[in-house]
PDB file of C-alpha atoms in Angstrom:
ATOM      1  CA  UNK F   1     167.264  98.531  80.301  1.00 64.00           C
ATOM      2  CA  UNK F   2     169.506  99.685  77.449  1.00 76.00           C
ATOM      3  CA  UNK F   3     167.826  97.878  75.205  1.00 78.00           C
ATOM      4  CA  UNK F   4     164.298  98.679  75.751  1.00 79.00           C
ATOM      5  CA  UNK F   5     165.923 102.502  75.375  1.00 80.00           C
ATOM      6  CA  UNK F   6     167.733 102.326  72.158  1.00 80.00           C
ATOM      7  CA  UNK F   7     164.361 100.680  70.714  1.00 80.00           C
ATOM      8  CA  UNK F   8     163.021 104.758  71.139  1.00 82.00           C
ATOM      9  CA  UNK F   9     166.331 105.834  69.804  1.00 82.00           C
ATOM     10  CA  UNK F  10     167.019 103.529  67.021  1.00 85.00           C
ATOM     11  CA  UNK F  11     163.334 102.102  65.864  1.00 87.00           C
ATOM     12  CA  UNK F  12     164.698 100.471  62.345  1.00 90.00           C
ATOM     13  CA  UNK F  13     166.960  97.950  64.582  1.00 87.00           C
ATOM     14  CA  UNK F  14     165.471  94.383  63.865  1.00 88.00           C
ATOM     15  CA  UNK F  15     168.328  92.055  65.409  1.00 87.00           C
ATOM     16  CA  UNK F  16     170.770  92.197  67.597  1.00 85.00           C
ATOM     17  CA  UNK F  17     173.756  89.718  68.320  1.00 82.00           C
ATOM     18  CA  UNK F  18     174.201  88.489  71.774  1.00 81.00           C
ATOM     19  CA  UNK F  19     176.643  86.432  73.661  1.00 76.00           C
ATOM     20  CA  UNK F  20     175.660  83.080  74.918  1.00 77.00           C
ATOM     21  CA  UNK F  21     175.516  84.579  78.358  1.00 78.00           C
ATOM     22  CA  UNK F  22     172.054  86.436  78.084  1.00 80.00           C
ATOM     23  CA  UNK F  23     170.377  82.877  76.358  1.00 83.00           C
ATOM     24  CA  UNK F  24     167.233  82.112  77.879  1.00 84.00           C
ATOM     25  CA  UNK F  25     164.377  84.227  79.344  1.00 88.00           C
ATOM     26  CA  UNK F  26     166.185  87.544  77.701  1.00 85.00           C
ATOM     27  CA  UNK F  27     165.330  86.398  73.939  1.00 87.00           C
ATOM     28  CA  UNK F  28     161.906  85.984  74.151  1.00 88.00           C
ATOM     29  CA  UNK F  29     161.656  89.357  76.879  1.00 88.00           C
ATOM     30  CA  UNK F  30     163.559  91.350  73.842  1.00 86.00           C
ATOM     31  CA  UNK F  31     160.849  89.724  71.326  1.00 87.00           C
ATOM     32  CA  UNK F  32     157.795  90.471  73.495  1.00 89.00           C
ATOM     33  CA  UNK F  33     158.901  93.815  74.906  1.00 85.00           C
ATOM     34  CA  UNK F  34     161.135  95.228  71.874  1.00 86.00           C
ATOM     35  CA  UNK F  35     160.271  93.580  68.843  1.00 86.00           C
ATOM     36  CA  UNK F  36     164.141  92.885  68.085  1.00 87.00           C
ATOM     37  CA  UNK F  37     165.333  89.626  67.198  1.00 88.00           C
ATOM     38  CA  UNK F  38     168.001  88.547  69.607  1.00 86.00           C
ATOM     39  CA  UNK F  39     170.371  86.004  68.003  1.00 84.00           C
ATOM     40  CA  UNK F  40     172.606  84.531  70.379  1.00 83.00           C
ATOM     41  CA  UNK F  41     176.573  83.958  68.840  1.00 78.00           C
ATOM     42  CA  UNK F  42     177.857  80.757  71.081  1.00 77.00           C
ATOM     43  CA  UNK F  43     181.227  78.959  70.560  1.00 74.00           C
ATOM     44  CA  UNK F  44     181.011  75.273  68.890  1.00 70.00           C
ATOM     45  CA  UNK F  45     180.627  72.322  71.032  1.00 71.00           C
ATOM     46  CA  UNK F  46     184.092  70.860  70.539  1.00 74.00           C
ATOM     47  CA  UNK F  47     185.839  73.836  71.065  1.00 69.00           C
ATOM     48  CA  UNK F  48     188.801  73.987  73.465  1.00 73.00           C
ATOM     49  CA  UNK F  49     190.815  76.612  72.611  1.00 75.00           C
ATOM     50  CA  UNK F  50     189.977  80.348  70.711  1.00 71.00           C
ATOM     51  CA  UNK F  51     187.585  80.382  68.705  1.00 69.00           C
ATOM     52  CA  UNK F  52     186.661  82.895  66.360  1.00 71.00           C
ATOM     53  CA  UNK F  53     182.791  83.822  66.492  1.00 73.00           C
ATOM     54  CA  UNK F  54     180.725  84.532  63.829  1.00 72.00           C
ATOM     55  CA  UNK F  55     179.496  88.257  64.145  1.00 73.00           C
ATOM     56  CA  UNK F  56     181.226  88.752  67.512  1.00 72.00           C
ATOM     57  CA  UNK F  57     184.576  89.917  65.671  1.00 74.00           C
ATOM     58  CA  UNK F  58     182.950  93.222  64.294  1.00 76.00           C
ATOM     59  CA  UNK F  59     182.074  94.207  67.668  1.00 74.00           C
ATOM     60  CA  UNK F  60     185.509  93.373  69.144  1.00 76.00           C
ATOM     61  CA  UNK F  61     186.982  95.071  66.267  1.00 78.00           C
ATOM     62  CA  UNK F  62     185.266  98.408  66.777  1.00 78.00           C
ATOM     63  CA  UNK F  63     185.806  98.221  70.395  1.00 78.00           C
ATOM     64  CA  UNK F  64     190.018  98.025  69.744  1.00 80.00           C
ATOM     65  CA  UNK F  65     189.839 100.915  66.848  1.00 79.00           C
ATOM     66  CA  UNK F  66     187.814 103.043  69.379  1.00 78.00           C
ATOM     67  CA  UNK F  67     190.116 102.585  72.555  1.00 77.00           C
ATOM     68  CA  UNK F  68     193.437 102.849  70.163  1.00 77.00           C
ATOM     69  CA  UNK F  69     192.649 106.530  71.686  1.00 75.00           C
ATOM     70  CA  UNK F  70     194.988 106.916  74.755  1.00 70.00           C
ATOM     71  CA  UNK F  71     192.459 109.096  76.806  1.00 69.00           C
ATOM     72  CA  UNK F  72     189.924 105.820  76.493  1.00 71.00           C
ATOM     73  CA  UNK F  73     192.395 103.287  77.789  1.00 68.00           C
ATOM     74  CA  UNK F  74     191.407 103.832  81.207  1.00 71.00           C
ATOM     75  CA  UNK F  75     188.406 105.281  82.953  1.00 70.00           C
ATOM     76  CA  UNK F  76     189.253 108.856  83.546  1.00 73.00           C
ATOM     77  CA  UNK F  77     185.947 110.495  83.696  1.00 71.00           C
ATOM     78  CA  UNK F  78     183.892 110.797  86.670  1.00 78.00           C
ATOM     79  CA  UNK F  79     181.151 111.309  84.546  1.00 82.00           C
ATOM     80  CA  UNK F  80     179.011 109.262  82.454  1.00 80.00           C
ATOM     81  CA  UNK F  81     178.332 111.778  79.720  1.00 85.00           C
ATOM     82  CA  UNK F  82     181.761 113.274  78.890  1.00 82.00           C
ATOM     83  CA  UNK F  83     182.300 109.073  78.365  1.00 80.00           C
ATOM     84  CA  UNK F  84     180.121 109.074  75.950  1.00 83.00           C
ATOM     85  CA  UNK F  85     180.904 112.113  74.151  1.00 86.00           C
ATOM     86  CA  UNK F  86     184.774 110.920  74.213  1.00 83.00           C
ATOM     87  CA  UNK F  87     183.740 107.147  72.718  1.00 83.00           C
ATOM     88  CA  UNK F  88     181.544 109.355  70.355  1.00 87.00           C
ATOM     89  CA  UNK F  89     184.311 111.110  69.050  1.00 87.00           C
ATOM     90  CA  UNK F  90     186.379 108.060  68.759  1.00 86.00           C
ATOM     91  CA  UNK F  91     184.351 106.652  67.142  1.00 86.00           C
ATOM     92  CA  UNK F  92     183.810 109.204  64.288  1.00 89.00           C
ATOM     93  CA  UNK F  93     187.601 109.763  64.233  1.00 87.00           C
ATOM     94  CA  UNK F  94     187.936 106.519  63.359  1.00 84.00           C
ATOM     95  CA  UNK F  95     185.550 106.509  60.415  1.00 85.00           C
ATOM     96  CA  UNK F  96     186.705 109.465  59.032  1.00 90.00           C
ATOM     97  CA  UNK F  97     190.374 107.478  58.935  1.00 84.00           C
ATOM     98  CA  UNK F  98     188.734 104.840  56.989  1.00 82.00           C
ATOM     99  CA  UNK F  99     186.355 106.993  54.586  1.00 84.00           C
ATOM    100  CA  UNK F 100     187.515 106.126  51.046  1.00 77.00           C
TER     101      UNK F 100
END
C-alpha cells in the first residue's frame, strides 16, 4: 500500500487530499493504520460541467510541468525504477526553472 509506505518515508505528512473515489472504508483505514488525515476533494452537487476542485489543481498542475518532458509522454521504460528516477529528475528540473 503506497500509503502505508510513504508514512516510513515521509513521517511529518499529516493530510493528504483524495479524490472522491477512495471515500469510505479508506479514510478511517488511513486514520487507524497511518495516522494521516485523508480529506476527500469531491465536485459540488449541482455541477454539470468542469469544475475546478479545490486542492486537486496543484496536483494536476505538477503532473503537466513534469510530463512537459518528451521522454515522460509515454511509457518507455520497462522498468519501474529508471521511471522513477526520470519523474525525479523532472521534477527537480522543473523547480530549478522556477527558483527565484
Amino acid at each position: 500500500m503506497p500509503l502505508k509506505a510513504s508514512r516510513r518515508r515521509y513521517p511529518f505528512v499529516a493530510r493528504v487530499f483524495s479524490d472522491g473515489g477512495y471515500a469510505g472504508r479508506f479514510v478511517g483505514w488511513a486514520a487507524d493504520k497511518t495516522h494521516i488525515t485523508l480529506e476527500i476533494i469531491r465536485r459540488g452537487a449541482k455541477a454539470k460541467d468542469f469544475e475546478v476542485l479545490p486542492r486537486r489543481w496543484v496536483v494536476e498542475r505538477t503532473f503537466a510541468w513534469i510530463f512537459k518532458n518528451r521522454h515522460l509522454v509515454r511509457d518507455y521504460e520497462q522498468i519501474t525504477a529508471i521511471a522513477e528516477t526520470l519523474i525525479t529528475i523532472a521534477a527537480s528540473a522543473t523547480l530549478l526553472r522556477r527558483w527565484p
